[in-house]
Amino acid sequence: MIEREKEVKVFNLDLDALKRELLSKGAEHLGEEKQVNHILKVDLDENSKLKSLLRLREVYKSGKEAFYLTYKIKGKDTGGLRNSEEITSEIKDKDSILKILEMLGVSVIELNYKTRDSYLYKDARFDFDELDKKHLMCLILKLKLKMMKNLKKS
């Protein structure tokens, strides 16, 4: 799946009050999930102006687990919004894909953990993320506006 997203991160708000407000306005609560993110080292051309990220994400929700490999190209920030393109594929065997990537010289450079509580309101997804204390000492809200891109139209 290829997605384009516009994203803004918001810090230091009363996030519980915002969740209540979203629900009172008719937002759909998508649920809470635990994530383990394997940030992978990718050697890009030094002259490339693209900022990119390769990530393997483990997601645990409602007693189920899923794994996703994502390549994210971060575009220019415009008006406080970060514009990105993400290519994501669900992976069935996390350990095998990590071994294949290691054999190709792609290694895990960071491992982080977070809890995400998500809501959908109109065309906006609100992800309330709590990162482990090693990475960030507060809760953050990521507001994402996603536009699906059909591969055949690219």
Backbone as a printed PyTorch tensor [residue, N CA C, xyz], in Angstrom:
tensor([[[  0.8440,  -1.1630,   0.0000],
         [  0.0000,   0.0000,   0.0000],
         [  0.8950,   1.2330,   0.0000]],

        [[  0.5500,   2.1970,  -0.8190],
         [  1.2680,   3.4660,  -0.8550],
         [  0.3290,   4.5450,  -0.3310]],

        [[  0.8230,   5.3350,   0.6000],
         [  0.0320,   6.4180,   1.1670],
         [  0.8290,   7.7090,   1.1140]],

        [[  0.1220,   8.7800,   0.9320],
         [  0.6890,  10.1110,   1.1400],
         [  0.0170,  10.6270,   2.3900]],

        [[  0.8050,  11.2420,   3.2460],
         [  0.1980,  11.7630,   4.4640],
         [  0.7350,  13.1350,   4.7900]],

        [[ -0.1190,  13.9030,   5.4060],
         [  0.2700,  15.1790,   5.9930],
         [  0.1320,  14.9730,   7.4850]],

        [[  1.1880,  15.3140,   8.2120],
         [  1.2340,  14.9780,   9.6300],
         [  1.7490,  16.1660,  10.4260]],

        [[  1.1370,  16.3460,  11.5750],
         [  1.6210,  17.3500,  12.5180],
         [  1.6530,  16.6900,  13.8930]],

        [[  2.6930,  16.9810,  14.6580],
         [  2.8050,  16.4700,  16.0220],
         [  2.4930,  17.6080,  16.9750]],

        [[  1.6850,  17.3010,  17.9850],
         [  1.2520,  18.3000,  18.9480],
         [  1.7120,  17.8560,  20.3350]],

        [[  2.3460,  18.7590,  21.0600],
         [  2.8670,  18.4560,  22.3930],
         [  2.1440,  19.3050,  23.4400]],

        [[  2.1520,  18.8400,  24.6730],
         [  1.7140,  19.6050,  25.8420],
         [  0.2510,  20.0520,  25.7890]],

        [[ -0.6320,  19.1520,  25.3760],
         [ -2.0770,  19.4000,  25.4390],
         [ -2.6720,  18.4580,  26.4740]],

        [[ -3.8700,  18.7600,  26.9130],
         [ -4.6110,  17.8260,  27.7540],
         [ -5.2230,  16.7960,  26.8100]],

        [[ -4.5020,  15.7000,  26.5950],
         [ -4.9100,  14.7280,  25.5880],
         [ -6.1610,  13.9620,  25.9900]],

        [[ -6.3580,  13.7320,  27.2860],
         [ -7.5870,  13.0560,  27.7250],
         [ -8.8080,  13.9140,  27.4130]],

        [[ -8.7020,  15.2130,  27.6300],
         [ -9.8110,  16.1170,  27.3030],
         [-10.0690,  16.1120,  25.7960]],

        [[ -9.0090,  16.0680,  25.0050],
         [ -9.1700,  16.0370,  23.5490],
         [ -9.8420,  14.7410,  23.0980]],

        [[ -9.4970,  13.6240,  23.7160],
         [-10.1460,  12.3450,  23.3880],
         [-11.6450,  12.4210,  23.6870]],

        [[-11.9790,  12.9760,  24.8580],
         [-13.3990,  13.1130,  25.2200],
         [-14.1310,  14.0080,  24.2180]],

        [[-13.4740,  15.0860,  23.8120],
         [-14.0800,  16.0070,  22.8440],
         [-14.2970,  15.3120,  21.4980]],

        [[-13.3220,  14.5400,  21.0600],
         [-13.4700,  13.8050,  19.7970],
         [-14.6680,  12.8610,  19.8580]],

        [[-14.7730,  12.1090,  20.9440],
         [-15.8910,  11.1700,  21.0820],
         [-17.2280,  11.9010,  21.1250]],

        [[-17.2830,  13.0560,  21.7910],
         [-18.5310,  13.8170,  21.8750],
         [-18.9570,  14.3580,  20.5140]],

        [[-17.9790,  14.5330,  19.6080],
         [-18.2720,  15.0280,  18.2520],
         [-18.5770,  13.8810,  17.2740]],

        [[-18.5280,  12.6340,  17.7820],
         [-18.8730,  11.4980,  16.9280],
         [-17.6830,  10.7640,  16.3290]],

        [[-16.4870,  10.9990,  16.8330],
         [-15.3180,  10.2860,  16.3210],
         [-15.4410,   8.7940,  16.6500]],

        [[-14.8260,   7.9850,  15.8040],
         [-14.7870,   6.5400,  16.0220],
         [-13.4960,   6.1900,  16.7580]],

        [[-13.6320,   5.4580,  17.8600],
         [-12.4440,   4.9990,  18.5940],
         [-11.9570,   3.7200,  17.9190]],

        [[-10.7550,   3.7590,  17.3520],
         [-10.2040,   2.6190,  16.6230],
         [ -9.5110,   1.6240,  17.5460]],

        [[ -9.2490,   2.0210,  18.7800],
         [ -8.6520,   1.1140,  19.7440],
         [ -7.2300,   1.4740,  20.1010]],

        [[ -6.6970,   0.6800,  21.0230],
         [ -5.3370,   0.8900,  21.5150],
         [ -4.4820,  -0.2860,  21.0740]],

        [[ -3.2270,   0.0040,  20.7600],
         [ -2.2940,  -1.0410,  20.3640],
         [ -0.9160,  -0.7640,  20.9490]],

        [[ -0.1610,  -1.8280,  21.1020],
         [  1.2390,  -1.7410,  21.5120],
         [  2.0830,  -1.9270,  20.2610]],

        [[  3.1660,  -1.1560,  20.1570],
         [  4.0440,  -1.2440,  18.9900],
         [  5.4920,  -1.4060,  19.4310]],

        [[  6.2200,  -2.1970,  18.6580],
         [  7.6680,  -2.2770,  18.7570],
         [  8.1800,  -1.8960,  17.3780]],

        [[  9.0000,  -0.8490,  17.3110],
         [  9.5060,  -0.3480,  16.0370],
         [ 10.9970,  -0.6390,  15.9080]],

        [[ 11.3470,  -1.3740,  14.8670],
         [ 12.7430,  -1.6580,  14.5330],
         [ 13.1340,  -0.6430,  13.4560]],

        [[ 13.9510,   0.3320,  13.8010],
         [ 14.4200,   1.3230,  12.8360],
         [ 15.6820,   0.7420,  12.1990]],

        [[ 15.6880,   0.6770,  10.8720],
         [ 16.7450,  -0.0130,  10.1400],
         [ 17.6610,   0.9630,   9.4320]],

        [[ 18.9380,   0.6160,   9.3790],
         [ 19.9430,   1.4520,   8.7230],
         [ 19.8890,   1.1900,   7.2220]],

        [[ 19.7640,   2.2670,   6.4800],
         [ 19.7740,   2.1780,   5.0260],
         [ 20.8020,   3.1710,   4.5140]],

        [[ 21.7520,   2.6990,   3.7200],
         [ 22.7700,   3.5830,   3.1560],
         [ 22.2480,   4.1690,   1.8550]],

        [[ 21.9140,   5.4480,   1.9090],
         [ 21.4810,   6.1560,   0.7150],
         [ 22.6580,   6.9420,   0.1480]],

        [[ 22.5260,   7.3470,  -1.0670],
         [ 23.5200,   8.2120,  -1.6990],
         [ 23.7130,   9.4510,  -0.8250]],

        [[ 24.9530,   9.7660,  -0.4840],
         [ 25.2370,  10.9190,   0.3890],
         [ 24.6900,  12.2210,  -0.1780]],

        [[ 24.5700,  12.3070,  -1.5000],
         [ 24.1050,  13.5330,  -2.1340],
         [ 22.5820,  13.6360,  -2.1710]],

        [[ 21.9100,  12.5740,  -1.7740],
         [ 20.4520,  12.5760,  -1.8030],
         [ 19.9140,  13.5680,  -0.7820]],

        [[ 18.9330,  14.3440,  -1.1990],
         [ 18.3020,  15.3010,  -0.2920],
         [ 17.0750,  14.6810,   0.3780]],

        [[ 16.7640,  13.4350,   0.0190],
         [ 15.6210,  12.7680,   0.6150],
         [ 15.9610,  12.2950,   2.0160]],

        [[ 15.0600,  12.5100,   2.9190],
         [ 15.1670,  11.9660,   4.2570],
         [ 14.2660,  10.7350,   4.2630]],

        [[ 14.8320,   9.5910,   4.5880],
         [ 14.0120,   8.3910,   4.5190],
         [ 14.1940,   7.5370,   5.7610]],

        [[ 13.2960,   6.5700,   5.9050],
         [ 13.2800,   5.6980,   7.0610],
         [ 12.7940,   4.3290,   6.6040]],

        [[ 13.4860,   3.2930,   7.0280],
         [ 13.0210,   1.9270,   6.8260],
         [ 12.7130,   1.3750,   8.2040]],

        [[ 11.4960,   0.8300,   8.3740],
         [ 11.0450,   0.4220,   9.6930],
         [ 10.2910,  -0.8970,   9.5950]],

        [[ 10.5660,  -1.7890,  10.5270],
         [  9.7440,  -2.9720,  10.7220],
         [  8.9650,  -2.7430,  12.0060]],

        [[  7.6430,  -2.7810,  11.9120],
         [  6.7940,  -2.4960,  13.0790],
         [  6.0410,  -3.7580,  13.4850]],

        [[  6.1390,  -4.0680,  14.7750],
         [  5.3250,  -5.1290,  15.3670],
         [  4.1190,  -4.4410,  16.0110]],

        [[  2.9190,  -4.9300,  15.7260],
         [  1.7070,  -4.3510,  16.2940],
         [  0.9480,  -5.4400,  17.0400]],

        [[  0.5980,  -5.1320,  18.2890],
         [ -0.1630,  -6.0600,  19.1310],
         [ -1.4590,  -5.3680,  19.5350]],

        [[ -2.5880,  -5.9500,  19.0610],
         [ -3.8890,  -5.3200,  19.3110],
         [ -4.9490,  -6.4130,  19.4450]],

        [[ -5.7350,  -6.3180,  20.4920],
         [ -6.8540,  -7.2440,  20.7220],
         [ -6.4060,  -8.7050,  20.6610]],

        [[ -5.2410,  -9.0090,  21.2310],
         [ -4.7560, -10.3790,  21.2760],
         [ -4.1630, -10.8970,  19.9800]],

        [[ -4.0470, -10.0320,  18.9760],
         [ -3.4810, -10.4320,  17.6810],
         [ -2.1820,  -9.6780,  17.4420]],

        [[ -1.3250, -10.2660,  16.6060],
         [ -0.0880,  -9.5870,  16.2420],
         [  0.0020,  -9.4670,  14.7270]],

        [[  0.6390,  -8.3820,  14.2850],
         [  0.8600,  -8.1570,  12.8590],
         [  2.2060,  -7.4650,  12.7120]],

        [[  2.8220,  -7.6420,  11.5340],
         [  4.1380,  -7.0730,  11.2630],
         [  4.0810,  -6.3260,   9.9380]],

        [[  4.6840,  -5.1260,   9.9040],
         [  4.6530,  -4.2880,   8.7100],
         [  6.0480,  -3.7450,   8.4200]],

        [[  6.4510,  -3.8290,   7.1700],
         [  7.6960,  -3.2230,   6.7150],
         [  7.3210,  -1.9570,   5.9620]],

        [[  7.9120,  -0.8310,   6.3720],
         [  7.5670,   0.4680,   5.7800],
         [  8.8250,   1.1950,   5.3410]],

        [[  8.7750,   1.7550,   4.1370],
         [  9.7930,   2.6810,   3.6700],
         [  9.1080,   4.0370,   3.5950]],

        [[  9.6310,   4.9910,   4.3410],
         [  8.9990,   6.3090,   4.4500],
         [  9.9500,   7.3650,   3.9080]],

        [[  9.4590,   8.1340,   2.9510],
         [ 10.2190,   9.2540,   2.3960],
         [  9.5970,  10.5230,   2.9530]],

        [[ 10.3880,  11.2250,   3.7420],
         [  9.8910,  12.4540,   4.3600],
         [ 10.1010,  13.6050,   3.4010]],

        [[  9.0040,  14.2560,   3.0600],
         [  9.0750,  15.4010,   2.1640],
         [  9.2970,  16.6850,   2.9360]],

        [[  9.1310,  17.7850,   2.2430],
         [  9.3280,  19.1010,   2.8540],
         [  8.2220,  19.4060,   3.8450]],

        [[  8.5940,  20.1190,   4.8910],
         [  7.6070,  20.6380,   5.8330],
         [  6.9860,  21.8840,   5.2210]],

        [[  5.6550,  21.9440,   5.2640],
         [  4.9710,  23.1250,   4.7420],
         [  3.9320,  23.5740,   5.7550]],

        [[  4.0610,  24.7840,   6.2220],
         [  3.0850,  25.3520,   7.1440],
         [  2.9160,  24.5390,   8.4130]],

        [[  3.9870,  23.9350,   8.9140],
         [  3.9060,  23.1450,  10.1300],
         [  3.5200,  21.6940,   9.9010]],

        [[  3.1550,  21.3490,   8.6640],
         [  2.8000,  19.9720,   8.3350],
         [  3.9750,  19.2810,   7.6620]],

        [[  4.2180,  18.0260,   8.0340],
         [  5.2420,  17.2440,   7.3570],
         [  4.5440,  16.4110,   6.2880]],

        [[  5.0040,  16.5220,   5.0610],
         [  4.4650,  15.7550,   3.9530],
         [  5.3550,  14.5360,   3.7320]],

        [[  4.7520,  13.3510,   3.7420],
         [  5.5250,  12.1240,   3.5910],
         [  4.8280,  11.1840,   2.6300]],

        [[  5.6310,  10.2850,   2.0640],
         [  5.0990,   9.1710,   1.2860],
         [  5.5710,   7.9050,   1.9600]],

        [[  4.6410,   6.9730,   2.1780],
         [  4.9610,   5.7100,   2.8300],
         [  4.5530,   4.5540,   1.9410]],

        [[  5.4420,   3.5790,   1.8530],
         [  5.1340,   2.3300,   1.1640],
         [  5.2080,   1.2440,   2.2380]],

        [[  4.1040,   0.5550,   2.4760],
         [  4.0160,  -0.4180,   3.5590],
         [  3.5040,  -1.7460,   3.0290]],

        [[  4.0890,  -2.8250,   3.5510],
         [  3.6260,  -4.1640,   3.2180],
         [  3.5540,  -4.9880,   4.4940]],

        [[  2.4790,  -5.7570,   4.6340],
         [  2.3870,  -6.6430,   5.7860],
         [  3.3480,  -7.8070,   5.5960]],

        [[  4.0310,  -8.1730,   6.6790],
         [  5.0210,  -9.2420,   6.6670],
         [  4.4910, -10.3760,   7.5370]],

        [[  4.6030, -11.5930,   7.0550],
         [  4.1150, -12.7400,   7.8270],
         [  5.1550, -13.2730,   8.8030]],

        [[  6.4380, -13.1860,   8.4480],
         [  7.4940, -13.7780,   9.2660],
         [  8.5430, -12.7150,   9.5890]],

        [[  8.3810, -12.0770,  10.7400],
         [  9.2580, -10.9870,  11.1620],
         [ 10.7130, -11.4190,  11.2390]],

        [[ 10.9740, -12.5580,  11.8490],
         [ 12.3530, -13.0050,  12.0370],
         [ 13.0510, -13.2780,  10.7060]],

        [[ 12.3380, -13.8610,   9.7610],
         [ 12.9420, -14.1440,   8.4480],
         [ 13.2640, -12.8650,   7.6950]],

        [[ 12.3580, -11.8840,   7.7250],
         [ 12.6330, -10.6400,   6.9940],
         [ 13.7880,  -9.8890,   7.6400]],

        [[ 13.8850,  -9.9140,   8.9720],
         [ 15.0260,  -9.2700,   9.6350],
         [ 16.3300,  -9.9680,   9.2560]],

        [[ 16.3100, -11.2970,   9.1220],
         [ 17.5140, -12.0490,   8.7380],
         [ 17.8980, -11.7290,   7.2890]],

        [[ 16.9170, -11.6750,   6.3990],
         [ 17.1870, -11.3290,   4.9970],
         [ 17.7920,  -9.9280,   4.9170]],

        [[ 17.2050,  -8.9790,   5.6200],
         [ 17.7210,  -7.6100,   5.6060],
         [ 19.1500,  -7.5560,   6.1600]],

        [[ 19.3920,  -8.3080,   7.2320],
         [ 20.7470,  -8.3580,   7.8020],
         [ 21.7390,  -8.9010,   6.7670]],

        [[ 21.3440,  -9.9320,   6.0270],
         [ 22.2180, -10.5130,   5.0010],
         [ 22.4970,  -9.5170,   3.8740]],

        [[ 21.5890,  -8.5770,   3.6820],
         [ 21.7580,  -7.5270,   2.6740],
         [ 22.5080,  -6.3160,   3.2280]],

        [[ 22.9130,  -6.3880,   4.4910],
         [ 23.6580,  -5.2880,   5.1010],
         [ 22.7960,  -4.2410,   5.7510]],

        [[ 21.5240,  -4.5360,   5.9490],
         [ 20.5990,  -3.6020,   6.5920],
         [ 20.3980,  -4.0750,   8.0300]],

        [[ 20.8110,  -3.2530,   8.9810],
         [ 20.7490,  -3.6680,  10.3750],
         [ 19.8570,  -2.7480,  11.2010]],

        [[ 19.3840,  -3.2680,  12.3170],
         [ 18.5580,  -2.4820,  13.2460],
         [ 19.4790,  -1.5080,  13.9840]],

        [[ 19.1630,  -0.2130,  13.9020],
         [ 19.9690,   0.7950,  14.6000],
         [ 19.2520,   1.3460,  15.8250]],

        [[ 17.9560,   1.1130,  15.9150],
         [ 17.1920,   1.6020,  17.0650],
         [ 15.9710,   0.7200,  17.2400]],

        [[ 15.6070,   0.5040,  18.4780],
         [ 14.4040,  -0.2380,  18.8250],
         [ 13.6200,   0.6520,  19.7720]],

        [[ 12.3520,   0.9580,  19.4310],
         [ 11.5610,   1.7600,  20.3610],
         [ 10.1800,   1.1540,  20.5550]],

        [[  9.5780,   1.5170,  21.6480],
         [  8.2990,   0.9420,  22.0690],
         [  7.3110,   2.0810,  22.2880]],

        [[  6.0680,   1.8350,  21.8700],
         [  5.0560,   2.8470,  22.1510],
         [  3.6810,   2.2170,  22.2520]],

        [[  2.8050,   2.9490,  22.9090],
         [  1.3930,   2.6010,  22.9790],
         [  0.6550,   3.6510,  22.1660]],

        [[ -0.2250,   3.2070,  21.2810],
         [ -0.9810,   4.1240,  20.4160],
         [ -2.4760,   3.9180,  20.6410]],

        [[ -3.1790,   5.0140,  20.8630],
         [ -4.6290,   5.0140,  21.0050],
         [ -5.1590,   5.8720,  19.8530]],

        [[ -5.9790,   5.2860,  18.9670],
         [ -6.3420,   5.9630,  17.7100],
         [ -7.8340,   6.2390,  17.5950]],

        [[ -8.1180,   7.3780,  16.9430],
         [ -9.4850,   7.8280,  16.7010],
         [ -9.5840,   8.3030,  15.2570]],

        [[-10.7620,   8.1360,  14.6640],
         [-11.0110,   8.6280,  13.3130],
         [-12.1510,   9.6230,  13.3780]],

        [[-11.8820,  10.8280,  12.9070],
         [-12.9040,  11.8740,  12.8750],
         [-12.8960,  12.4940,  11.4890]],

        [[-14.0000,  12.3110,  10.7770],
         [-14.1080,  12.7500,   9.3850],
         [-12.9460,  12.1530,   8.6000]],

        [[-12.1120,  12.9430,   7.9580],
         [-11.0000,  12.4030,   7.1640],
         [ -9.6680,  12.4610,   7.9000]],

        [[ -9.7100,  12.6510,   9.1970],
         [ -8.4680,  12.7880,   9.9620],
         [ -8.3410,  11.6500,  10.9670]],

        [[ -7.1370,  11.1390,  11.0680],
         [ -6.8320,  10.1140,  12.0650],
         [ -6.0040,  10.7690,  13.1700]],

        [[ -6.4460,  10.5680,  14.4040],
         [ -5.7560,  11.0960,  15.5720],
         [ -5.0840,   9.9350,  16.2790]],

        [[ -3.7560,   9.9260,  16.3010],
         [ -2.9900,   8.8930,  16.9890],
         [ -2.3630,   9.5130,  18.2350]],

        [[ -2.7940,   9.0350,  19.3920],
         [ -2.2370,   9.4880,  20.6600],
         [ -1.1470,   8.4900,  21.0330]],

        [[  0.0970,   8.9150,  20.9590],
         [  1.2330,   8.0280,  21.1730],
         [  1.9070,   8.3080,  22.5060]],

        [[  2.1920,   7.2430,  23.2200],
         [  3.0080,   7.3320,  24.4220],
         [  4.2550,   6.5050,  24.1590]],

        [[  5.3830,   7.1950,  24.0400],
         [  6.6420,   6.5190,  23.7720],
         [  7.2960,   6.1000,  25.0740]],

        [[  8.1600,   5.0960,  24.9670],
         [  8.8780,   4.6870,  26.1700],
         [  9.7190,   5.8540,  26.6670]],

        [[  9.9850,   5.8640,  27.9400],
         [ 10.6490,   7.0010,  28.5840],
         [ 12.0370,   7.2670,  28.0250]],

        [[ 12.6760,   6.2660,  27.4190],
         [ 14.0130,   6.4470,  26.8390],
         [ 13.9810,   7.4560,  25.6890]],

        [[ 12.8570,   7.5110,  24.9620],
         [ 12.7930,   8.3340,  23.7580],
         [ 12.0840,   9.6700,  23.9480]],

        [[ 11.0800,   9.7100,  24.8140],
         [ 10.3240,  10.9510,  24.9780],
         [  9.6250,  10.9130,  26.3220]],

        [[  9.6310,  12.0130,  27.0060],
         [  9.0880,  12.0430,  28.3550],
         [  7.6300,  12.5040,  28.4190]],

        [[  6.9320,  12.5700,  27.2920],
         [  5.5440,  13.0270,  27.3470],
         [  4.7160,  12.3170,  26.2930]],

        [[  3.4180,  12.5150,  26.4010],
         [  2.4990,  12.0140,  25.3860],
         [  2.4880,  12.9840,  24.2120]],

        [[  2.2930,  12.4590,  23.0190],
         [  2.1570,  13.3270,  21.8540],
         [  0.9400,  12.9110,  21.0500]],

        [[  0.4150,  13.8380,  20.3080],
         [ -0.6790,  13.5870,  19.3880],
         [ -0.1370,  13.7460,  17.9880]],

        [[ -0.3460,  12.7360,  17.1540],
         [ -0.0050,  12.8510,  15.7400],
         [ -1.3250,  12.9120,  14.9820]],

        [[ -1.5350,  13.9910,  14.2820],
         [ -2.7290,  14.1600,  13.4690],
         [ -2.3250,  13.8840,  12.0350]],

        [[ -2.9470,  12.8750,  11.4390],
         [ -2.5800,  12.4790,  10.0800],
         [ -3.7590,  12.6420,   9.1440]],

        [[ -3.4940,  13.2470,   8.0250],
         [ -4.4500,  13.3110,   6.9350],
         [ -3.8590,  12.4590,   5.8220]],

        [[ -4.5480,  11.3840,   5.4720],
         [ -3.9890,  10.4450,   4.5060],
         [ -4.7270,  10.5330,   3.1870]],

        [[ -3.9450,  10.4230,   2.1360],
         [ -4.4960,  10.3550,   0.7970],
         [ -3.9710,   9.0830,   0.1520]],

        [[ -4.8590,   8.1730,  -0.1730],
         [ -4.4420,   6.9230,  -0.7820],
         [ -4.0310,   7.1870,  -2.2260]],

        [[ -3.0040,   6.4760,  -2.6630],
         [ -2.4900,   6.6370,  -4.0100],
         [ -2.5880,   5.2830,  -4.7050]],

        [[ -3.2720,   5.2460,  -5.8100],
         [ -3.4150,   4.0170,  -6.5680],
         [ -2.1470,   3.7930,  -7.3730]],

        [[ -1.5430,   2.6090,  -7.2230],
         [ -0.3050,   2.3070,  -7.9250],
         [ -0.4300,   2.4570,  -9.4450]],

        [[ -1.5820,   2.0870,  -9.9860],
         [ -1.7710,   2.1430, -11.4340],
         [ -1.8170,   3.5670, -11.9520]],

        [[ -2.1410,   4.5260, -11.0870],
         [ -2.2190,   5.9310, -11.5030],
         [ -0.9040,   6.6590, -11.3230]],

        [[  0.1110,   6.0030, -10.7040],
         [  1.3770,   6.6690, -10.4320],
         [  2.1680,   6.8680, -11.7050]]])
